[in-house]
PDB file of C-alpha atoms and ligand atoms in Angstrom:
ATOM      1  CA  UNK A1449     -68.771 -47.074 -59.632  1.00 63.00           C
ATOM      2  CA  UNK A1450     -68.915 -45.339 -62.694  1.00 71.00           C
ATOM      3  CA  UNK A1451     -66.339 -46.250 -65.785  1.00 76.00           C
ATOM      4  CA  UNK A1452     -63.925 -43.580 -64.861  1.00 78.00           C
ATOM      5  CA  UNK A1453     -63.778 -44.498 -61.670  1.00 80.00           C
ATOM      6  CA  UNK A1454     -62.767 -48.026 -62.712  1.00 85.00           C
ATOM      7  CA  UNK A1455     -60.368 -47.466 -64.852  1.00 88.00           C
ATOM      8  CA  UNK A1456     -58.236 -45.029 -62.482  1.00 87.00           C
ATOM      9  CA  UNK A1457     -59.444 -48.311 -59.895  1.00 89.00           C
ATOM     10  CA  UNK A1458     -57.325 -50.403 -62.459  1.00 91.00           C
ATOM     11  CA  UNK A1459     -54.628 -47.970 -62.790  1.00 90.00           C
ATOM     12  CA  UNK A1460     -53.823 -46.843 -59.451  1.00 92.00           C
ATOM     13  CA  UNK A1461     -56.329 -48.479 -56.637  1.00 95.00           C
ATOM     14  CA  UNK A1462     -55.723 -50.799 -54.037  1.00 97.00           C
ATOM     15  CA  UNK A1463     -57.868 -51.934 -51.706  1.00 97.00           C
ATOM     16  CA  UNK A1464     -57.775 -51.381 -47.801  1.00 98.00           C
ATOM     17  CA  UNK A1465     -59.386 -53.168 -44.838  1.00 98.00           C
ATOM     18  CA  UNK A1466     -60.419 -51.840 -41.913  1.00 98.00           C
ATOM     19  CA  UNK A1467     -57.426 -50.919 -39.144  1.00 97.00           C
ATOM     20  CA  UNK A1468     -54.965 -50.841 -41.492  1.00 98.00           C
ATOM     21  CA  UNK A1469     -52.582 -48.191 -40.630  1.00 98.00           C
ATOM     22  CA  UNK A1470     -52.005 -46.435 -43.670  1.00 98.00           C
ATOM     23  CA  UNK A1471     -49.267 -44.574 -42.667  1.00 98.00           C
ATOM     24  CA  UNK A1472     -48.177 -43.208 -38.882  1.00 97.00           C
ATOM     25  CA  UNK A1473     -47.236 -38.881 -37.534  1.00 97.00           C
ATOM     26  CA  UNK A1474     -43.385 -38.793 -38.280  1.00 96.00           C
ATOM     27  CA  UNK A1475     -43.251 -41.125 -41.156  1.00 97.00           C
ATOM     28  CA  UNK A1476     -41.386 -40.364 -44.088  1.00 96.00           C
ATOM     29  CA  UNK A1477     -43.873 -40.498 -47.269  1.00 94.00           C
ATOM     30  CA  UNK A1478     -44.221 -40.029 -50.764  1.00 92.00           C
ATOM     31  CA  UNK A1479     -47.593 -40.773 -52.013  1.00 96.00           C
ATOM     32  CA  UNK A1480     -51.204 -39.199 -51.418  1.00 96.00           C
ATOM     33  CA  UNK A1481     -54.302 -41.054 -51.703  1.00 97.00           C
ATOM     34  CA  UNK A1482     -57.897 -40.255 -53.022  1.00 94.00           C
ATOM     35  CA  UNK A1483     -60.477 -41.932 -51.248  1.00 96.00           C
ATOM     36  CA  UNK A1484     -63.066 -43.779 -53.654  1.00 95.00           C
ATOM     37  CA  UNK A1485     -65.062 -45.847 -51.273  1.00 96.00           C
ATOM     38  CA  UNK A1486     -64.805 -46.162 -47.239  1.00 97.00           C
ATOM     39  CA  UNK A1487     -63.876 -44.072 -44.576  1.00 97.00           C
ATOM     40  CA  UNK A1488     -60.571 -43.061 -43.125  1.00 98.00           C
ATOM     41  CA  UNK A1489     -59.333 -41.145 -39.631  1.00 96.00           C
ATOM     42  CA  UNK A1490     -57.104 -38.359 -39.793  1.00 96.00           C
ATOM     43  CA  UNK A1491     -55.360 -38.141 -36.219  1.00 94.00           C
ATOM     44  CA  UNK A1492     -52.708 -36.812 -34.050  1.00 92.00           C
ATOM     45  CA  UNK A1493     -51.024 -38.098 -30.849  1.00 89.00           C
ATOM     46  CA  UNK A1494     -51.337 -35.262 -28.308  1.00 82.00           C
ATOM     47  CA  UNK A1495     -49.669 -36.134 -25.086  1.00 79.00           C
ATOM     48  CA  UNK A1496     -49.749 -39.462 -26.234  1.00 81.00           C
ATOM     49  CA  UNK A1497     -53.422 -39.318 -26.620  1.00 79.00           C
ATOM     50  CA  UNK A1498     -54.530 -40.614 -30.187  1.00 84.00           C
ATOM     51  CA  UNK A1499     -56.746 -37.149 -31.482  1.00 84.00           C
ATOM     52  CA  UNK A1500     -58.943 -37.638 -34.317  1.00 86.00           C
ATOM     53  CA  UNK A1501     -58.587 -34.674 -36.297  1.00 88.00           C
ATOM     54  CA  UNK A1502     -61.022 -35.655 -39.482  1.00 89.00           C
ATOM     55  CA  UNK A1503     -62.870 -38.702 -40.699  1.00 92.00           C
ATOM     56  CA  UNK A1504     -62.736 -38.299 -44.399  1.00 95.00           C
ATOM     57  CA  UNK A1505     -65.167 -40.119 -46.902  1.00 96.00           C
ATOM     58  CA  UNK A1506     -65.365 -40.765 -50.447  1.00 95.00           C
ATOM     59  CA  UNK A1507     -64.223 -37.455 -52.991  1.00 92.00           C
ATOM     60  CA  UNK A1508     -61.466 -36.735 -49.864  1.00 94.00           C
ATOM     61  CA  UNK A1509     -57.654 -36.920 -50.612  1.00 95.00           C
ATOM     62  CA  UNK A1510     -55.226 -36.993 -47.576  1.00 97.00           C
ATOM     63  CA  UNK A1511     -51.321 -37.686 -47.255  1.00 97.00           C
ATOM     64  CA  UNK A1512     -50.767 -34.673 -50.318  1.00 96.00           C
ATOM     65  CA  UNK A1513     -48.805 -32.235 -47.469  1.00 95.00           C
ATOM     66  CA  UNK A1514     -45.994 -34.627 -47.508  1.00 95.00           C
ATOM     67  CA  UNK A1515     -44.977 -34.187 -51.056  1.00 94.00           C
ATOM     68  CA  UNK A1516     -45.535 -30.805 -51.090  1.00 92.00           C
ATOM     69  CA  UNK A1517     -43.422 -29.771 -48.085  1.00 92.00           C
ATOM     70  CA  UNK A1518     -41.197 -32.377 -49.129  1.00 92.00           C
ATOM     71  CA  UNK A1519     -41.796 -33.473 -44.602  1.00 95.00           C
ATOM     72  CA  UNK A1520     -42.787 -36.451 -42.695  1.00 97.00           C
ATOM     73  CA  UNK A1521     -46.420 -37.032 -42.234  1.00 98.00           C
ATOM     74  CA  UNK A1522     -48.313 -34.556 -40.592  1.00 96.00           C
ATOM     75  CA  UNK A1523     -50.499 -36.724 -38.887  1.00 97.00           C
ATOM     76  CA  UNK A1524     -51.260 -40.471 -39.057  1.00 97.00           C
ATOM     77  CA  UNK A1525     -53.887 -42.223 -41.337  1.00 98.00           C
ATOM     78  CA  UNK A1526     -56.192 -45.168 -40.642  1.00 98.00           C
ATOM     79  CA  UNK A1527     -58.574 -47.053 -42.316  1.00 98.00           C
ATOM     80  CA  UNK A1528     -62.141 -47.287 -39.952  1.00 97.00           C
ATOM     81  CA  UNK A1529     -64.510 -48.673 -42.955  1.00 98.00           C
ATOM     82  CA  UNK A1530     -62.931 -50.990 -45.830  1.00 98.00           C
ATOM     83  CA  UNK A1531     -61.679 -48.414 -48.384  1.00 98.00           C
ATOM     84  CA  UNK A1532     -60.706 -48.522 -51.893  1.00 97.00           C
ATOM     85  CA  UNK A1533     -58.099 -46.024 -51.876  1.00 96.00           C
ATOM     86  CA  UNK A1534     -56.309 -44.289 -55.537  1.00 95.00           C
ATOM     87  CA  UNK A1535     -52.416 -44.226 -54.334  1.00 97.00           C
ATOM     88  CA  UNK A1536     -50.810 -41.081 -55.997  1.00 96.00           C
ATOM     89  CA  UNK A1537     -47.326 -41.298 -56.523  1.00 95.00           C
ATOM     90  CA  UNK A1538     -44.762 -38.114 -56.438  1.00 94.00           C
ATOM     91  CA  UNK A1539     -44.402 -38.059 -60.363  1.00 94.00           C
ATOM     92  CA  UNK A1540     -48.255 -38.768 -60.993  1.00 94.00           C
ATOM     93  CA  UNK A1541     -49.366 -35.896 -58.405  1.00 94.00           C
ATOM     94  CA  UNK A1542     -47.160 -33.558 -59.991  1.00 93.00           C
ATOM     95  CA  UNK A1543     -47.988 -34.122 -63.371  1.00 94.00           C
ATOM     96  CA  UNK A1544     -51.937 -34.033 -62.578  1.00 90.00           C
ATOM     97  CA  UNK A1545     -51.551 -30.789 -61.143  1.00 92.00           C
ATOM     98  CA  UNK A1546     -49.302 -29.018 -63.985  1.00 92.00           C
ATOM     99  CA  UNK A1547     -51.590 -30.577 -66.549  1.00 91.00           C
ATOM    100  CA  UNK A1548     -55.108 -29.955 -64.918  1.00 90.00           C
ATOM    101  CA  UNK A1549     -55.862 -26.517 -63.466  1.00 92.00           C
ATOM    102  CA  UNK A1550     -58.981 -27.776 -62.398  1.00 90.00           C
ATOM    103  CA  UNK A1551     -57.492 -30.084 -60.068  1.00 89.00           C
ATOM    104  CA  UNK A1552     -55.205 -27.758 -59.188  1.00 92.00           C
ATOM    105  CA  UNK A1553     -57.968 -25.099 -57.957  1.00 94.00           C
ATOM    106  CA  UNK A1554     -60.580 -27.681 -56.357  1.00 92.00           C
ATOM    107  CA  UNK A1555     -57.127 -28.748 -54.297  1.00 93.00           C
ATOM    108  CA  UNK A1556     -56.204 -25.515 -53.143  1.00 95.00           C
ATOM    109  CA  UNK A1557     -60.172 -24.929 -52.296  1.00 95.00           C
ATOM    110  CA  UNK A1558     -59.924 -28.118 -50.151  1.00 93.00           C
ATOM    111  CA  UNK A1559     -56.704 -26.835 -48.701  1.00 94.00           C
ATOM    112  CA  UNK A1560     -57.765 -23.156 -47.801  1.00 96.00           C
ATOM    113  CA  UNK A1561     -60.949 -24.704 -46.260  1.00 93.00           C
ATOM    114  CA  UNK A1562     -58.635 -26.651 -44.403  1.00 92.00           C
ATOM    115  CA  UNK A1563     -56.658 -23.804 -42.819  1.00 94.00           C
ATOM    116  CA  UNK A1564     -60.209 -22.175 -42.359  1.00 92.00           C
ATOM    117  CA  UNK A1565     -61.575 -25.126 -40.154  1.00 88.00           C
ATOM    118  CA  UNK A1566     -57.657 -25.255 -38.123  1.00 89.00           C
ATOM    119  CA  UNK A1567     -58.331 -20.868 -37.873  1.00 92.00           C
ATOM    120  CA  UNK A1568     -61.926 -21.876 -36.200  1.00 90.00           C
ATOM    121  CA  UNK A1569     -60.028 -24.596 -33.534  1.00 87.00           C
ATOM    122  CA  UNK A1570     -57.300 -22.106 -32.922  1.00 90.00           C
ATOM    123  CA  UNK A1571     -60.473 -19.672 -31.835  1.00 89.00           C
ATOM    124  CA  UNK A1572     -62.157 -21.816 -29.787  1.00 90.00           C
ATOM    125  CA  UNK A1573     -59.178 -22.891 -27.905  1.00 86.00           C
ATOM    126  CA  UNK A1574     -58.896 -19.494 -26.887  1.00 87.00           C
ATOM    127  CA  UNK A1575     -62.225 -19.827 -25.282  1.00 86.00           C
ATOM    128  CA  UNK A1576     -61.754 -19.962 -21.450  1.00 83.00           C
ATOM    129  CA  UNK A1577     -65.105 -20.772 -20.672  1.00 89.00           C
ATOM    130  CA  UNK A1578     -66.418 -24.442 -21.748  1.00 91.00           C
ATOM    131  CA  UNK A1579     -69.848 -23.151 -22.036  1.00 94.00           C
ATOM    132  CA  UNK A1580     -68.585 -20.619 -24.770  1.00 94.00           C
ATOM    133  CA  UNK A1581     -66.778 -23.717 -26.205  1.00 94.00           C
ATOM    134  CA  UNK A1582     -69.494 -25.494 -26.740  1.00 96.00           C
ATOM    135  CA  UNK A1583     -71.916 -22.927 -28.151  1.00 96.00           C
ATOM    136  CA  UNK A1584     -69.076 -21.149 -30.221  1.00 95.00           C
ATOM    137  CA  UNK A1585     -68.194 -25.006 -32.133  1.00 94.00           C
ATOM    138  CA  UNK A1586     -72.230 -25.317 -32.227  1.00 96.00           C
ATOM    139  CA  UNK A1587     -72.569 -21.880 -34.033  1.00 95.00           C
ATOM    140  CA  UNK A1588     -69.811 -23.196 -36.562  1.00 93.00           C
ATOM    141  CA  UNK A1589     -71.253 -25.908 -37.241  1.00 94.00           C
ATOM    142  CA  UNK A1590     -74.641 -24.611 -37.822  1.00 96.00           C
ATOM    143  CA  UNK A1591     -72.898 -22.867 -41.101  1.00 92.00           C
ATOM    144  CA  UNK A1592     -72.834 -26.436 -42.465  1.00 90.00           C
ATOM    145  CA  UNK A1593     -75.947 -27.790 -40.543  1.00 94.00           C
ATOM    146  CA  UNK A1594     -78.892 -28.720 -42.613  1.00 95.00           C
ATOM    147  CA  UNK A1595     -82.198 -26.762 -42.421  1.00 95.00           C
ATOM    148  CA  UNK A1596     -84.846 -28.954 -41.304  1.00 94.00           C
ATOM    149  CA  UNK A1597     -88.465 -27.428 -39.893  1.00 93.00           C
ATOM    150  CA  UNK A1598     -87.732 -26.066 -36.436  1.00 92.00           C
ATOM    151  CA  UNK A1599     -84.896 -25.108 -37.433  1.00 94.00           C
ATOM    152  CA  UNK A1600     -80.692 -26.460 -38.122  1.00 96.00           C
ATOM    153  CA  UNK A1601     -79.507 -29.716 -37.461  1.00 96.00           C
ATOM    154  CA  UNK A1602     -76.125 -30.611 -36.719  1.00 96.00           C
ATOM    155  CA  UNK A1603     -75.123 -33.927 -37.069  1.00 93.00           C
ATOM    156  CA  UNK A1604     -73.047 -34.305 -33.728  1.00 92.00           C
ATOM    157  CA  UNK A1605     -73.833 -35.754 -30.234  1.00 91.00           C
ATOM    158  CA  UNK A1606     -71.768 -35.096 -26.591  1.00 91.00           C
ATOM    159  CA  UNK A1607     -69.397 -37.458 -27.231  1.00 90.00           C
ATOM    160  CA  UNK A1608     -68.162 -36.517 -30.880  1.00 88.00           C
ATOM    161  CA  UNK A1609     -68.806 -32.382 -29.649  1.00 91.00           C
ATOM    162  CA  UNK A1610     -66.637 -33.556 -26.264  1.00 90.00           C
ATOM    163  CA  UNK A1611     -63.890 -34.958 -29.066  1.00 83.00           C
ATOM    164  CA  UNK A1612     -63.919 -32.193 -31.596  1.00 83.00           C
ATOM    165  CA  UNK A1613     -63.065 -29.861 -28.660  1.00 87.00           C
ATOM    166  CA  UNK A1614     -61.174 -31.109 -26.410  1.00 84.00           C
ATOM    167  CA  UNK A1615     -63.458 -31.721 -23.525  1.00 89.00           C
ATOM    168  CA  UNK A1616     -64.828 -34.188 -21.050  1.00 90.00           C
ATOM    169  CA  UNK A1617     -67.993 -35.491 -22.173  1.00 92.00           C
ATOM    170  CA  UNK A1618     -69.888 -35.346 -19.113  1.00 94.00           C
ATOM    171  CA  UNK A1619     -68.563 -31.260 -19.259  1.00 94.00           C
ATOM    172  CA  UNK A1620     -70.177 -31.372 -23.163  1.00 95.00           C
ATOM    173  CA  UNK A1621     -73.596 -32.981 -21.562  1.00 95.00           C
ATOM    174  CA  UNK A1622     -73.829 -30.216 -18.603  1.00 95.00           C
ATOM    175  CA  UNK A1623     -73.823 -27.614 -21.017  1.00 95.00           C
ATOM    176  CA  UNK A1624     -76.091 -29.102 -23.724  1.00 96.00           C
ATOM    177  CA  UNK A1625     -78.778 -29.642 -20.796  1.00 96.00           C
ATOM    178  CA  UNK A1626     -78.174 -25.829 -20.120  1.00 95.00           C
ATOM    179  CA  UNK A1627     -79.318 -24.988 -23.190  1.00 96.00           C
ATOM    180  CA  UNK A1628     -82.185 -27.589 -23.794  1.00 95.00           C
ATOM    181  CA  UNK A1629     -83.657 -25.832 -20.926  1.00 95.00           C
ATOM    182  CA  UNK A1630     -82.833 -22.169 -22.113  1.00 94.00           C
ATOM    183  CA  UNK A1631     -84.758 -23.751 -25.107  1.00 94.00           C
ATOM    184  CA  UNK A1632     -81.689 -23.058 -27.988  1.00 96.00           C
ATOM    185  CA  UNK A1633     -81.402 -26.428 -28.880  1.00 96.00           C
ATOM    186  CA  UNK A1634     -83.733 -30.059 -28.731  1.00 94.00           C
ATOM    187  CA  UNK A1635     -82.505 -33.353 -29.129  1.00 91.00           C
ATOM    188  CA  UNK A1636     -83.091 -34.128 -32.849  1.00 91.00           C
ATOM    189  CA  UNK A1637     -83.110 -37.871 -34.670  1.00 90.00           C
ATOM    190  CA  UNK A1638     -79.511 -37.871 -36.054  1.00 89.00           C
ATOM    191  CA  UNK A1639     -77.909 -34.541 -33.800  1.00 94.00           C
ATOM    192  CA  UNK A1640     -78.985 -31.803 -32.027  1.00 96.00           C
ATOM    193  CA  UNK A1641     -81.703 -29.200 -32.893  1.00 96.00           C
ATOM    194  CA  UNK A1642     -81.060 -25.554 -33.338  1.00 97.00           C
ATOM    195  CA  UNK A1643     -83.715 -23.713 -33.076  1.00 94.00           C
ATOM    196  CA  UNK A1644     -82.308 -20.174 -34.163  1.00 95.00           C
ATOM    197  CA  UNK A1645     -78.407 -20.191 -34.844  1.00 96.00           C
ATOM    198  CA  UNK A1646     -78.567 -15.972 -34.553  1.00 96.00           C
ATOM    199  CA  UNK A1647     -80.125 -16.133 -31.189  1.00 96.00           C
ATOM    200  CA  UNK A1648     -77.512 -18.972 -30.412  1.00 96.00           C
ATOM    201  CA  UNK A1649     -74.958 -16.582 -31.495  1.00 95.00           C
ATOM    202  CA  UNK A1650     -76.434 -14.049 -29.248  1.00 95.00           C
ATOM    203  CA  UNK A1651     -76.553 -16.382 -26.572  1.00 95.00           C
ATOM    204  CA  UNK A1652     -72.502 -16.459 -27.245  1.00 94.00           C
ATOM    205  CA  UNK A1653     -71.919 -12.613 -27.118  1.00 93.00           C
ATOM    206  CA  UNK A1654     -74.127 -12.915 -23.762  1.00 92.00           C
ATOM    207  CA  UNK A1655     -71.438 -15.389 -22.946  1.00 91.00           C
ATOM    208  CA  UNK A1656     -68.304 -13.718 -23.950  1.00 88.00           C
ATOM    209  CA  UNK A1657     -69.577 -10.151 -22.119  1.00 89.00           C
ATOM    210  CA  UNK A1658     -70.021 -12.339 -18.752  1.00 87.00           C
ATOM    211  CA  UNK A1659     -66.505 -13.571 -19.268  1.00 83.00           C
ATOM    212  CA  UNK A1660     -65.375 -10.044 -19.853  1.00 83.00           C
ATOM    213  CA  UNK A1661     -66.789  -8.348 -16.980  1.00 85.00           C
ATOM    214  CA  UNK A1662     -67.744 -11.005 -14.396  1.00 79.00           C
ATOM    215  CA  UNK A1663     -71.236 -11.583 -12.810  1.00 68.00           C
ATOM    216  CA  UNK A1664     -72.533  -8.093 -11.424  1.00 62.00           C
TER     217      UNK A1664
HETATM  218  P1  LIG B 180     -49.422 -35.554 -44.806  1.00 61.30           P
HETATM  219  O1  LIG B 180     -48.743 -34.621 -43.893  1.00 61.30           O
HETATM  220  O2  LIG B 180     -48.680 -36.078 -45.981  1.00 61.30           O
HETATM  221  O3  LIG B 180     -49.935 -36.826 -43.948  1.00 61.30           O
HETATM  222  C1  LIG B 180     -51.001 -36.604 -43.036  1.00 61.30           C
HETATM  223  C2  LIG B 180     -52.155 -36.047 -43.795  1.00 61.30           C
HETATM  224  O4  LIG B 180     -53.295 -35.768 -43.040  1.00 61.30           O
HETATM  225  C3  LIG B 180     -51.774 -34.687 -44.374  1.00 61.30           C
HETATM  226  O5  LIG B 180     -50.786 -34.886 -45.366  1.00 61.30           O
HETATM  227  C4  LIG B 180     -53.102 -34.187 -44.813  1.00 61.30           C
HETATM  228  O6  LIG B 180     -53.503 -34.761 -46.032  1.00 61.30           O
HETATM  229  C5  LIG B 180     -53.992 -34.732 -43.704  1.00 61.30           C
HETATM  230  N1  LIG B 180     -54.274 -33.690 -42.688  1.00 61.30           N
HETATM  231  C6  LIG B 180     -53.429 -33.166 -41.790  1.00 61.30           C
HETATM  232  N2  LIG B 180     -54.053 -32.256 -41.016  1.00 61.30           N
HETATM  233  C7  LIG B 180     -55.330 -32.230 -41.423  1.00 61.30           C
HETATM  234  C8  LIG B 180     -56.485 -31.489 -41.021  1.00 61.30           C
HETATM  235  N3  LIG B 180     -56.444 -30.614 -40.005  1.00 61.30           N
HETATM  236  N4  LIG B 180     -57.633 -31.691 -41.698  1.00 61.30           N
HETATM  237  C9  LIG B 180     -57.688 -32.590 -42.705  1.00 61.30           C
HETATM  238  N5  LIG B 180     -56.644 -33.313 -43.123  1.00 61.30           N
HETATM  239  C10 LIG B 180     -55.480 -33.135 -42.498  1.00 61.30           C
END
């Protein structure tokens, strides 16, 4: 850790082990944290099943809605690798952002890319089909895959696709071996292989017509 980093450590860290429920959906809350070291889980109970919306990593801030809406928490917070968290107080926050427009703008960045990624669930969710569900989150994906040769790699497997999205993970496997043998993607070391994203795209139009109009 560099000085800076240690001195806002000193100021306003505290340290975090793994499980510890930072706070829980429907709390009443006050403070926002930045994340210098360790990973957290963003995550909402739907139906009373515990949904992982994010895992954030070091740079992240979370719990910052609360103050600003002046609501309880949005969604609950827990610690999944030991974490050395910066806790923000009301006063502080408000007082970094009136005095720093550069925090200001990379926050509302963060935020609008937020509401971006919540626009692109909101559109697959409309997606009958779970084929199209799959390919469609692929194709998003892809925009912040990694170009390797043979192509993009995403770094995601059946089971975290099959959480992202909603679906079974047996369902996520069926249609991953549908299109290792249409030859769109390969199993890669680290995620899954795509070979071209535009002709996976294409693949998706193909996908969305046959949804439109049936088989004729
Ligand atoms: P808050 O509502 O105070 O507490 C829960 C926090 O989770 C929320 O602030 C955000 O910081 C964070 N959060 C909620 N929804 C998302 C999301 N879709 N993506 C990333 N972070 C989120």
């Amino acid at each position: 850790m560099n000085g800076d980093s240690e001195r806002l450590f000193e100021r306003f860290g505290r340290e975090f082990p793994v499980g510890t429920a930072i706070f829980k959906e429907g709390d009443v809350g006050n403070e926002m944290y930045v994340i210098q070291s360790g990973k957290i889980n963003i995550s909402k109970s739907v139906r009373n099943v515990e949904k992982v919306l994010v895992t954030l990593g070091p740079g992240a801030f979370f719990g910052e809605m609360a103050i600003i809406n002046q609501k309880p928490r949005s969604a609950s917070a827990v610690v999944v690798e030991d974490a050395r968290l910066l806790v923000i107080g009301p006063k502080t926050f408000e007082t970094m952002i009136r005095g720093n427009a550069e925090i200001a703008v990379r926050m509302i960045k963060i935020l609008a890319q937020r509401l971006q990624e919540a626009d692109e669930q909101i559109e697959n969710l409309m997606l009958r089909d779970h084929n199209s569900r799959v390919v469609h989150f692929l194709t998003h994906l892809a925009t912040k895959g990694q170009q390797v040769p043979g192509g993009t790699l995403v770094e995601v497997d059946a089971g975290s696709l099959a959480r992202k999205i909603g679906l079974k993970s047996a369902k996520v496997s069926e249609v991953l071996t549908k299109l290792l043998n249409a030859k769109l993607i390969r199993q890669h070391e680290g995620g899954i292989l795509i070979h071209d994203v535009n002709r996976l795209r294409e693949f998706l139009e193909f996908l969305e017509m046959k949804e439109k109009f049936g088989d004729i």
